[in-house]
N, CA and C of each residue as an Amber inpcrd file, in Angstrom:
protein
   510
   6.4370000  16.7380000  -7.8250000   7.4790000  17.6940000  -8.1080000
   8.7760000  17.1870000  -7.5130000   9.8630000  17.3920000  -8.2400000
  11.1870000  17.1130000  -7.7140000  11.8980000  18.4380000  -7.5660000
  12.3470000  18.7230000  -6.3600000  12.9750000  20.0030000  -6.0440000
  14.3950000  19.7270000  -5.5680000  15.3790000  20.3030000  -6.2480000
  16.7890000  20.1250000  -5.9030000  17.3670000  21.4520000  -5.4270000
  18.0890000  21.4170000  -4.3260000  18.8310000  22.5700000  -3.8280000
  20.2870000  22.1370000  -3.7270000  21.1350000  22.7180000  -4.5950000
  22.5350000  22.3330000  -4.6300000  23.4090000  23.5430000  -4.3570000
  24.6090000  23.2900000  -3.8850000  25.5400000  24.3700000  -3.5450000
  26.9650000  23.9060000  -3.7180000  27.8060000  24.1970000  -2.7140000
  29.2400000  23.9310000  -2.7910000  29.5980000  22.4580000  -3.0400000
  28.9090000  21.4840000  -2.4140000  29.3260000  20.0980000  -2.6290000
  29.3450000  19.6660000  -4.0970000  28.4410000  20.2030000  -4.9060000
  28.4060000  19.8230000  -6.3230000  28.9720000  20.9090000  -7.2280000
  29.4750000  21.9780000  -6.6520000  30.0280000  23.0670000  -7.4570000
  28.9690000  23.9840000  -8.0350000  27.7470000  23.9490000  -7.4910000
  26.6520000  24.7860000  -7.9900000  26.3860000  25.9840000  -7.0970000
  27.3800000  26.4280000  -6.3740000  27.2420000  27.5880000  -5.5000000
  28.2160000  27.5000000  -4.3490000  28.0420000  28.4080000  -3.3650000
  28.9450000  28.4430000  -2.2140000  28.2830000  27.9750000  -0.9210000
  26.9840000  27.7050000  -0.9600000  26.2760000  27.2280000   0.2250000
  26.8390000  25.8580000   0.6010000  27.3950000  25.7540000   1.8310000
  28.1740000  24.5580000   2.1710000  27.3340000  23.3070000   2.4170000
  26.1710000  23.4270000   3.0140000  25.3480000  22.2590000   3.3460000
  23.8810000  22.6280000   3.1490000  23.4060000  22.6690000   1.8860000
  22.0490000  23.1320000   1.6010000  20.9690000  22.3500000   2.3620000
  19.9810000  23.1000000   2.8390000  18.8300000  22.5530000   3.5650000
  17.5790000  23.1210000   2.9080000  16.7120000  22.2510000   2.4270000
  15.5330000  22.6490000   1.6800000  14.2830000  22.4160000   2.5130000
  13.3930000  23.4180000   2.5380000  12.1290000  23.2990000   3.2640000
  10.9860000  23.7090000   2.3390000   9.8600000  22.9940000   2.4490000
   8.6610000  23.2960000   1.6780000   7.5670000  23.6910000   2.6660000
   6.9110000  24.8460000   2.4090000   5.8730000  25.3630000   3.2970000
   4.5650000  25.5450000   2.5320000   3.4710000  25.4060000   3.2620000
   2.1500000  25.6680000   2.6870000   1.9280000  27.1680000   2.6140000
   0.8060000  27.5910000   2.0180000   0.5050000  29.0210000   1.9100000
   0.3090000  29.6670000   3.2710000  -0.0290000  28.8710000   4.2930000
  -0.1950000  29.4250000   5.6460000   1.1280000  29.4980000   6.3970000
   2.2010000  28.9690000   5.7940000   3.5150000  29.0280000   6.4200000
   3.9080000  27.7670000   7.1670000   3.0300000  26.7820000   7.2340000
   3.3620000  25.5310000   7.9190000   4.3460000  24.7230000   7.0820000
   5.3500000  24.1620000   7.7520000   6.3070000  23.3270000   7.0360000
   5.6410000  22.0070000   6.6650000   5.7270000  21.6590000   5.3930000
   5.1330000  20.4270000   4.8790000   6.1880000  19.3300000   4.7950000
   7.3840000  19.6990000   4.3460000   8.4550000  18.7240000   4.1590000
   9.7880000  19.4540000   4.1960000  10.8340000  18.6830000   4.4740000
  12.1790000  19.2460000   4.4300000  13.1580000  18.1410000   4.0920000
  14.3560000  18.5400000   3.6320000  15.3880000  17.5650000   3.3400000
  16.7430000  18.1950000   3.5350000  17.6220000  17.4300000   4.1620000
  19.0100000  17.7960000   4.3430000  19.8240000  16.5330000   4.0710000
  20.8420000  16.6310000   3.2660000  21.7370000  15.5090000   3.0060000
  21.0510000  14.3530000   2.2840000  20.5260000  14.6080000   1.1100000
  19.8560000  13.5770000   0.3100000  20.8640000  12.5720000  -0.2250000
  20.5290000  11.3090000  -0.1000000  21.3380000  10.2570000  -0.6920000
  22.7770000  10.2100000  -0.2220000  23.0430000  10.6320000   1.0110000
  24.3930000  10.5780000   1.5470000  25.2670000  11.7520000   1.1540000
  24.7430000  12.6950000   0.3790000  25.5290000  13.8860000   0.0310000
  25.0540000  15.0390000   0.9030000  25.7070000  16.1610000   0.8000000
  25.3030000  17.3450000   1.5470000  24.2940000  18.1860000   0.7870000
  23.8470000  17.7200000  -0.3690000  22.8420000  18.4300000  -1.1640000
  21.4430000  18.0680000  -0.6480000  20.4290000  18.8020000  -1.1040000
  19.0560000  18.5490000  -0.6680000  18.1670000  18.2370000  -1.8530000
  17.2730000  17.2810000  -1.6590000  16.3490000  16.8490000  -2.6960000
  15.0220000  16.5030000  -2.0440000  13.9470000  17.0660000  -2.5810000
  12.5950000  16.7410000  -2.1240000  11.7840000  16.2480000  -3.3040000
  11.0250000  15.2090000  -3.0850000  10.0200000  14.7890000  -4.0420000
   8.6920000  14.9500000  -3.3330000   7.7920000  15.7340000  -3.9190000
   6.5360000  16.0590000  -3.2510000   5.3690000  15.9280000  -4.2250000
   4.3240000  15.2780000  -3.7640000   3.0870000  15.1790000  -4.5390000
   2.0630000  16.0840000  -3.8890000   1.6700000  17.1350000  -4.5700000
   0.6760000  18.0720000  -4.0380000  -0.6990000  17.4150000  -4.0550000
  -1.3800000  17.4530000  -2.9220000  -2.7250000  16.8630000  -2.8450000
  -3.8070000  17.8970000  -3.1240000  -3.4360000  19.1720000  -3.0770000
  -4.3670000  20.2490000  -3.4110000  -3.6240000  21.3040000  -4.2170000
  -4.3750000  22.0580000  -5.0240000  -3.7340000  23.1590000  -5.7360000
  -3.6090000  24.3210000  -4.7750000  -2.7150000  25.2320000  -5.0540000
  -2.5270000  26.3780000  -4.1780000  -1.1270000  26.9260000  -4.2830000
  -0.7780000  27.7520000  -3.3180000   0.5260000  28.3890000  -3.2660000
   1.4030000  27.6580000  -2.2620000   2.6180000  27.3560000  -2.6640000
   3.6010000  26.7140000  -1.8060000   4.8580000  27.5700000  -1.8070000
   5.6070000  27.5400000  -0.7330000   6.8280000  28.3230000  -0.6150000
   8.0160000  27.4100000  -0.3610000   9.1340000  27.7200000  -1.0250000
  10.3710000  26.9970000  -0.8010000  11.3150000  27.8690000  -0.0020000
  11.9830000  27.2670000   0.9620000  12.9820000  27.9730000   1.7540000
  14.3340000  27.3220000   1.4800000  15.2470000  28.0980000   0.9200000
  16.6030000  27.6350000   0.6810000  17.4390000  28.0850000   1.8730000
  17.9140000  27.1420000   2.6440000  18.6550000  27.4290000   3.8680000
  19.9110000  26.5560000   3.8550000  20.5950000  26.5110000   4.9610000
  21.7640000  25.6460000   5.0780000  21.9070000  25.2120000   6.5200000
  22.5300000  24.0790000   6.7070000  22.8610000  23.6170000   8.0440000
  24.1640000  24.2950000   8.4250000  24.1730000  25.0130000   9.5150000
  25.3710000  25.7520000   9.9190000  25.3450000  27.1510000   9.3490000
  26.2640000  27.4490000   8.4040000  26.3210000  28.7670000   7.7720000
  25.0890000  28.9600000   6.9010000  24.3900000  30.0930000   7.0760000
  23.1080000  30.3030000   6.3990000  23.1860000  31.2150000   5.1830000
  24.3940000  31.5680000   4.7430000  24.4940000  32.4390000   3.5810000
  25.3580000  31.7690000   2.5270000  25.1220000  32.1500000   1.2990000
  25.9010000  31.6210000   0.1940000  25.0440000  31.5520000  -1.0500000
  25.6580000  31.1850000  -2.1430000  24.9330000  31.0490000  -3.4040000
  24.5560000  29.5870000  -3.5960000  23.5240000  29.3720000  -4.4050000
  23.0300000  28.0170000  -4.6090000  22.2690000  27.9460000  -5.9220000
  21.9300000  26.7380000  -6.3180000  21.0860000  26.5030000  -7.4890000
  19.8480000  25.7550000  -7.0110000  18.6890000  26.2720000  -7.3910000
  17.4120000  25.6570000  -7.0420000  16.7160000  25.2650000  -8.3310000
  16.3050000  24.0110000  -8.4340000  15.5780000  23.5830000  -9.6280000
  14.3230000  22.8350000  -9.2110000  13.2720000  23.0460000  -9.9830000
  11.9930000  22.3830000  -9.7370000  11.5490000  21.7540000 -11.0450000
  11.2020000  20.4870000 -10.9960000  10.7390000  19.7760000 -12.1920000
   9.5040000  18.9630000 -11.8310000   8.6140000  18.8370000 -12.7790000
   7.4620000  17.9690000 -12.5580000   7.8630000  16.5550000 -12.9450000
   7.3480000  15.6050000 -12.2100000   7.6340000  14.2080000 -12.4870000
   6.3220000  13.4490000 -12.5970000   6.3620000  12.3480000 -13.2660000
   5.1930000  11.4880000 -13.3650000   5.3220000  10.3860000 -12.3280000
   4.2430000  10.0750000 -11.6240000   4.3330000   8.9640000 -10.6770000
   4.5760000   7.6640000 -11.4300000   5.2460000   6.7190000 -10.7840000
   5.5050000   5.4590000 -11.4740000   4.2060000   4.7070000 -11.7360000
   4.2250000   3.8900000 -12.7740000   3.0710000   3.0500000 -13.0730000
   2.8690000   2.0780000 -11.9200000   1.6340000   1.7750000 -11.5710000
   1.4100000   0.8020000 -10.4970000   2.0150000  -0.5560000 -10.8640000
   2.5950000  -1.1990000  -9.8840000   3.1890000  -2.5110000 -10.1150000
   2.1120000  -3.5860000 -10.1070000   2.3830000  -4.6630000 -10.8120000
   1.4740000  -5.8050000 -10.7800000   1.7280000  -6.5820000  -9.4890000
   0.8180000  -7.4760000  -9.1410000   1.0110000  -8.3100000  -7.9510000
   2.2730000  -9.1520000  -8.0780000   2.5300000  -9.6910000  -9.2710000
   3.7340000 -10.4930000  -9.4750000   4.9980000  -9.6540000  -9.2920000
   4.9850000  -8.4090000  -9.7850000   6.1460000  -7.5250000  -9.6200000
   6.3730000  -7.1890000  -8.1510000   5.2960000  -6.9410000  -7.4040000
   5.4520000  -6.6470000  -5.9720000   5.9650000  -7.8660000  -5.2180000
   5.4360000  -9.0510000  -5.5460000   5.8890000 -10.2730000  -4.8880000
   7.3680000 -10.5140000  -5.1720000   7.7910000 -10.3100000  -6.4220000
   9.1920000 -10.4860000  -6.7910000  10.0840000  -9.5090000  -6.0290000
   9.6190000  -8.2790000  -5.8660000  10.4070000  -7.2920000  -5.1170000
  10.5670000  -7.7280000  -3.6690000   9.4990000  -8.2290000  -3.0510000
   9.5710000  -8.6300000  -1.6470000  10.5020000  -9.8140000  -1.4280000
  10.5140000 -10.7790000  -2.3460000  11.3490000 -11.9600000  -2.1480000
  12.7640000 -11.7950000  -2.6820000  12.9350000 -11.0050000  -3.7430000
  14.2590000 -10.9120000  -4.3650000  14.7510000  -9.4930000  -4.6010000
  13.9150000  -8.6370000  -5.1790000  14.3570000  -7.3120000  -5.6110000
  14.9830000  -6.4630000  -4.5270000  14.3140000  -6.3480000  -3.3850000
  14.8600000  -5.5420000  -2.2830000  16.2110000  -6.0980000  -1.8520000
  16.2590000  -7.4140000  -1.6600000  17.4710000  -8.0430000  -1.1440000
  18.6160000  -7.9180000  -2.1300000  18.3420000  -8.1460000  -3.4280000
  19.3950000  -8.0060000  -4.4350000  19.8880000  -6.5700000  -4.4940000
  18.9710000  -5.6180000  -4.2900000  19.3510000  -4.2130000  -4.2820000
  20.2550000  -3.8450000  -3.1260000  20.2710000  -4.6710000  -2.0710000
  21.1470000  -4.4360000  -0.9160000  22.2560000  -5.4920000  -0.8640000
  22.4770000  -6.1910000  -2.0040000  23.5650000  -7.1540000  -2.1850000
  23.4900000  -8.3250000  -1.2020000  22.2420000  -8.7950000  -0.9710000
  22.0340000  -9.9630000  -0.1150000  21.1560000 -10.9680000  -0.8500000
  21.1290000 -12.1970000  -0.3610000  20.3170000 -13.2260000  -1.0170000
  18.8420000 -13.0220000  -0.6890000  17.9800000 -13.5090000  -1.5810000
  16.5360000 -13.3500000  -1.4260000  15.9920000 -14.0430000  -0.1910000
  14.7800000 -13.6900000   0.1890000  14.1150000 -14.2560000   1.3600000
  12.7420000 -14.7670000   0.9460000  12.3730000 -15.9360000   1.4540000
  11.0390000 -16.4800000   1.2170000  10.7910000 -17.6080000   2.2020000
   9.5460000 -18.0010000   2.3130000   9.1670000 -19.1440000   3.1390000
   8.8640000 -20.3050000   2.2140000   9.3240000 -21.4960000   2.5870000
   9.0320000 -22.6870000   1.8030000   7.6360000 -23.1690000   2.1900000
   6.6800000 -22.9550000   1.3180000   5.3010000 -23.3900000   1.5690000
   4.9140000 -24.5190000   0.6160000   5.9130000 -25.2620000   0.1170000
   5.6180000 -26.3350000  -0.8260000   4.8950000 -27.5030000  -0.1530000
   5.1820000 -27.7760000   1.1280000   4.5180000 -28.8770000   1.8370000
   3.1290000 -28.4820000   2.3100000   2.9880000 -27.2660000   2.7550000
   1.6820000 -26.7250000   3.1610000   1.7430000 -25.2160000   3.0350000
   0.6420000 -24.5710000   3.2430000   0.5950000 -23.1190000   3.0710000
   0.6490000 -22.3840000   4.4070000   1.1970000 -23.0430000   5.4350000
   1.1940000 -22.4690000   6.7730000   2.5080000 -21.7830000   7.1010000
   2.3730000 -20.6370000   7.7680000   3.5190000 -19.9210000   8.3230000
   3.2170000 -19.7290000   9.8020000   4.1000000 -20.2470000  10.6600000
   3.8670000 -20.1150000  12.1030000   4.3200000 -18.7420000  12.5800000
   3.5520000 -18.1970000  13.5210000   3.8520000 -16.8690000  14.0610000
   3.7420000 -16.9050000  15.5780000   4.6340000 -16.2080000  16.2310000
   4.5870000 -16.0630000  17.6840000   4.3960000 -14.5810000  17.9700000
   3.2300000 -14.2160000  18.4970000   2.9340000 -12.8080000  18.7830000
   2.8170000 -12.5530000  20.2860000   3.3120000 -13.4930000  21.1080000
   3.1790000 -13.3420000  22.5630000   4.0020000 -12.1740000  23.0960000
   4.9950000 -11.7010000  22.3380000   5.8090000 -10.5700000  22.7760000
   5.1730000  -9.2160000  22.5010000   3.9590000  -9.2040000  21.9390000
   3.2530000  -7.9520000  21.6430000   2.2390000  -7.6380000  22.7350000
   1.8900000  -6.3860000  22.8420000   0.8070000  -5.9940000  23.7320000
  -0.5010000  -6.5650000  23.1920000  -1.5630000  -6.5150000  24.0000000
  -2.8690000  -7.0050000  23.5490000  -3.3080000  -6.2630000  22.2860000
  -3.1150000  -4.9570000  22.2630000  -3.4930000  -4.1650000  21.0840000
  -2.6250000  -4.5540000  19.8820000  -1.3390000  -4.7680000  20.1070000
  -0.4400000  -5.1790000  19.0340000  -0.7980000  -6.5530000  18.4880000
  -1.1960000  -7.4580000  19.3780000  -1.6220000  -8.7850000  18.9360000
  -2.8540000  -8.6830000  18.0470000  -3.7930000  -7.8200000  18.4150000
  -4.9980000  -7.6730000  17.5970000  -4.6610000  -7.1150000  16.2210000
  -3.7800000  -6.1080000  16.1800000  -3.3600000  -5.5560000  14.8860000
  -2.6840000  -6.6230000  14.0300000  -1.8400000  -7.4410000  14.6520000
  -1.1700000  -8.5070000  13.9120000  -2.1950000  -9.4960000  13.3620000
  -3.1690000  -9.8700000  14.1600000  -4.1920000 -10.8190000  13.6900000
  -4.9780000 -10.2420000  12.5160000  -5.2950000  -8.9660000  12.5780000
  -5.9970000  -8.3360000  11.4550000  -5.1290000  -8.3670000  10.1970000
  -3.8320000  -8.1220000  10.3670000  -2.9240000  -8.1660000   9.2200000
  -2.8530000  -9.5870000   8.6590000  -2.7800000 -10.5920000   9.5360000
  -2.7600000 -11.9810000   9.0650000  -4.0300000 -12.2870000   8.2730000
  -5.1690000 -11.8500000   8.7840000  -6.4390000 -12.0920000   8.0850000
  -6.4370000 -11.4470000   6.7000000  -5.9030000 -10.2480000   6.6100000
  -5.8570000  -9.5540000   5.3210000  -4.9820000 -10.3330000   4.3360000
  -3.8180000 -10.8110000   4.7810000  -2.9460000 -11.5850000   3.9130000
  -3.6120000 -12.8980000   3.5050000  -4.2860000 -13.5510000   4.4580000
  -4.9390000 -14.8330000   4.1510000  -6.0380000 -14.6690000   3.1040000
  -6.6810000 -13.4920000   3.0740000  -7.7420000 -13.2570000   2.0960000
  -7.2070000 -13.1310000   0.6620000  -5.9800000 -12.6810000   0.5030000
  -5.4610000 -12.4190000  -0.8420000  -4.3540000 -13.3680000  -1.2770000
  -3.8320000 -14.1660000  -0.3470000  -2.7580000 -15.1060000  -0.6910000
  -3.1220000 -16.4780000  -0.1300000  -2.6490000 -17.4840000  -0.7560000
  -2.9240000 -18.8390000  -0.2940000  -2.0060000 -19.1650000   0.8820000
  -2.2220000 -18.4530000   1.9990000  -1.4280000 -18.6220000   3.2120000
  -2.3460000 -18.7980000   4.4030000  -1.8220000 -19.4990000   5.3990000
  -2.5160000 -19.5980000   6.6840000  -1.4920000 -19.3200000   7.7750000
  -1.7460000 -18.3150000   8.5820000  -0.8640000 -17.9880000   9.6900000
  -1.3460000 -18.7550000  10.9140000  -0.4410000 -19.5150000  11.5250000
  -0.7750000 -20.3540000  12.6690000  -0.0130000 -19.8140000  13.8710000
  -0.7590000 -19.3950000  14.9030000  -0.1300000 -18.8560000  16.1110000
   0.4300000 -19.9710000  16.9700000   1.6470000 -19.7570000  17.4540000
   2.2470000 -20.6610000  18.4370000   2.2250000 -19.9370000  19.7690000
   2.0490000 -20.6610000  20.8440000   2.0160000 -20.0370000  22.1750000
   3.3850000 -19.6170000  22.6490000   4.3760000 -20.4670000  22.4200000
   5.7510000 -20.1880000  22.8340000   6.6790000 -20.8940000  21.8720000
   7.9640000 -20.6740000  22.0510000   8.9530000 -21.4030000  21.2820000
   9.1500000 -20.8740000  19.8780000   9.7140000 -21.7420000  19.0260000
  10.0910000 -21.3620000  17.6780000   8.8730000 -21.0980000  16.8120000
   8.9960000 -20.1020000  15.9650000   7.9950000 -19.8130000  14.9460000
   8.7320000 -19.2800000  13.7230000   8.0920000 -19.3880000  12.5600000
   8.7000000 -18.8240000  11.3480000   8.9010000 -17.3240000  11.4950000
   7.9400000 -16.6570000  12.1440000   8.0260000 -15.2140000  12.3920000
   7.7140000 -14.9750000  13.8650000   8.5830000 -14.2560000  14.5490000
   8.3730000 -13.8940000  15.9470000   8.3030000 -12.3780000  16.0490000
   7.2420000 -11.8940000  16.6770000   7.0310000 -10.4600000  16.8640000
   7.2720000 -10.1190000  18.3290000   7.8200000  -8.9150000  18.5900000
   7.9040000  -8.4400000  19.9790000   7.9640000  -6.9190000  20.0090000
   7.7580000  -6.3970000  21.1920000   7.8340000  -4.9470000  21.4270000
   9.0490000  -4.6300000  22.2890000  10.1600000  -5.3420000  22.0980000
  11.3210000  -5.2260000  22.9700000  12.1630000  -3.9760000  22.7190000
  11.9840000  -3.3170000  21.5950000  12.8110000  -2.1500000  21.2750000
  11.9170000  -1.0450000  20.7090000  12.3790000   0.1980000  20.8270000
  11.6250000   1.3040000  20.2410000  11.8710000   1.3160000  18.7460000
  10.9080000   1.8280000  18.0130000  11.0310000   1.8590000  16.5520000
  10.6350000   0.5290000  15.9560000  10.9970000   0.3420000  14.7180000
  10.6530000  -0.8910000  14.0240000  11.8550000  -1.3860000  13.2400000
  12.0720000  -2.6770000  13.3030000  13.1280000  -3.2730000  12.5020000
  12.8320000  -4.7520000  12.3660000  13.5370000  -5.4030000  11.4940000
  13.3850000  -6.8310000  11.2790000  14.7640000  -7.4340000  11.0650000
  14.8650000  -8.7010000  11.3780000  16.0750000  -9.4340000  11.0610000
  15.6770000 -10.7860000  10.5250000  16.5260000 -11.3690000   9.7080000
  16.2070000 -12.6680000   9.1270000  17.4570000 -13.5200000   9.0720000
  17.2260000 -14.8210000   9.0740000  18.2990000 -15.7940000   8.9600000
  17.9740000 -16.6480000   7.7460000  18.9630000 -16.9310000   6.9290000
  18.7250000 -17.7550000   5.7490000  19.4150000 -19.0960000   5.9170000
  18.8480000 -20.0970000   5.3030000  19.4720000 -21.4170000   5.2680000
  19.0930000 -22.0860000   3.9670000  19.9510000 -22.9930000   3.5010000
  19.6370000 -23.7380000   2.2950000  19.8060000 -22.9150000   1.0470000
């Protein structure tokens, strides 16, 4: 389901900063959205895993009164992507969508990608090794751990949250 709550920003009411909440039949909040896509409007896309009764709460950030437009539409999930389409997205599609050059590893000489996981906890290192094994089973890749120094991919737990950075050459 796609649920839109619009108000003053789009001229569909007087609610200044619409805030949309979705609740289960027991009243538990399942999802919410405020400021979808950089606007002050609200948009939720929700896939119901069970049939039943759901409740929508039309609210606002700040002032809680005003007029608004609420629309609900059913949507079809996208067709599953092929392996080639997913690979293309990872190397080029995502990057082109953010106006940057594609990213890939040159494995023409061999199928090895070096990794340094010494910056992870013992549990994090084990999770990384399991992930490497999973990739090696489905792709012609071999992840080679380095003890220290340069690696194609370096992992660490130096900051909270998750992020990545990359450098391109050639």
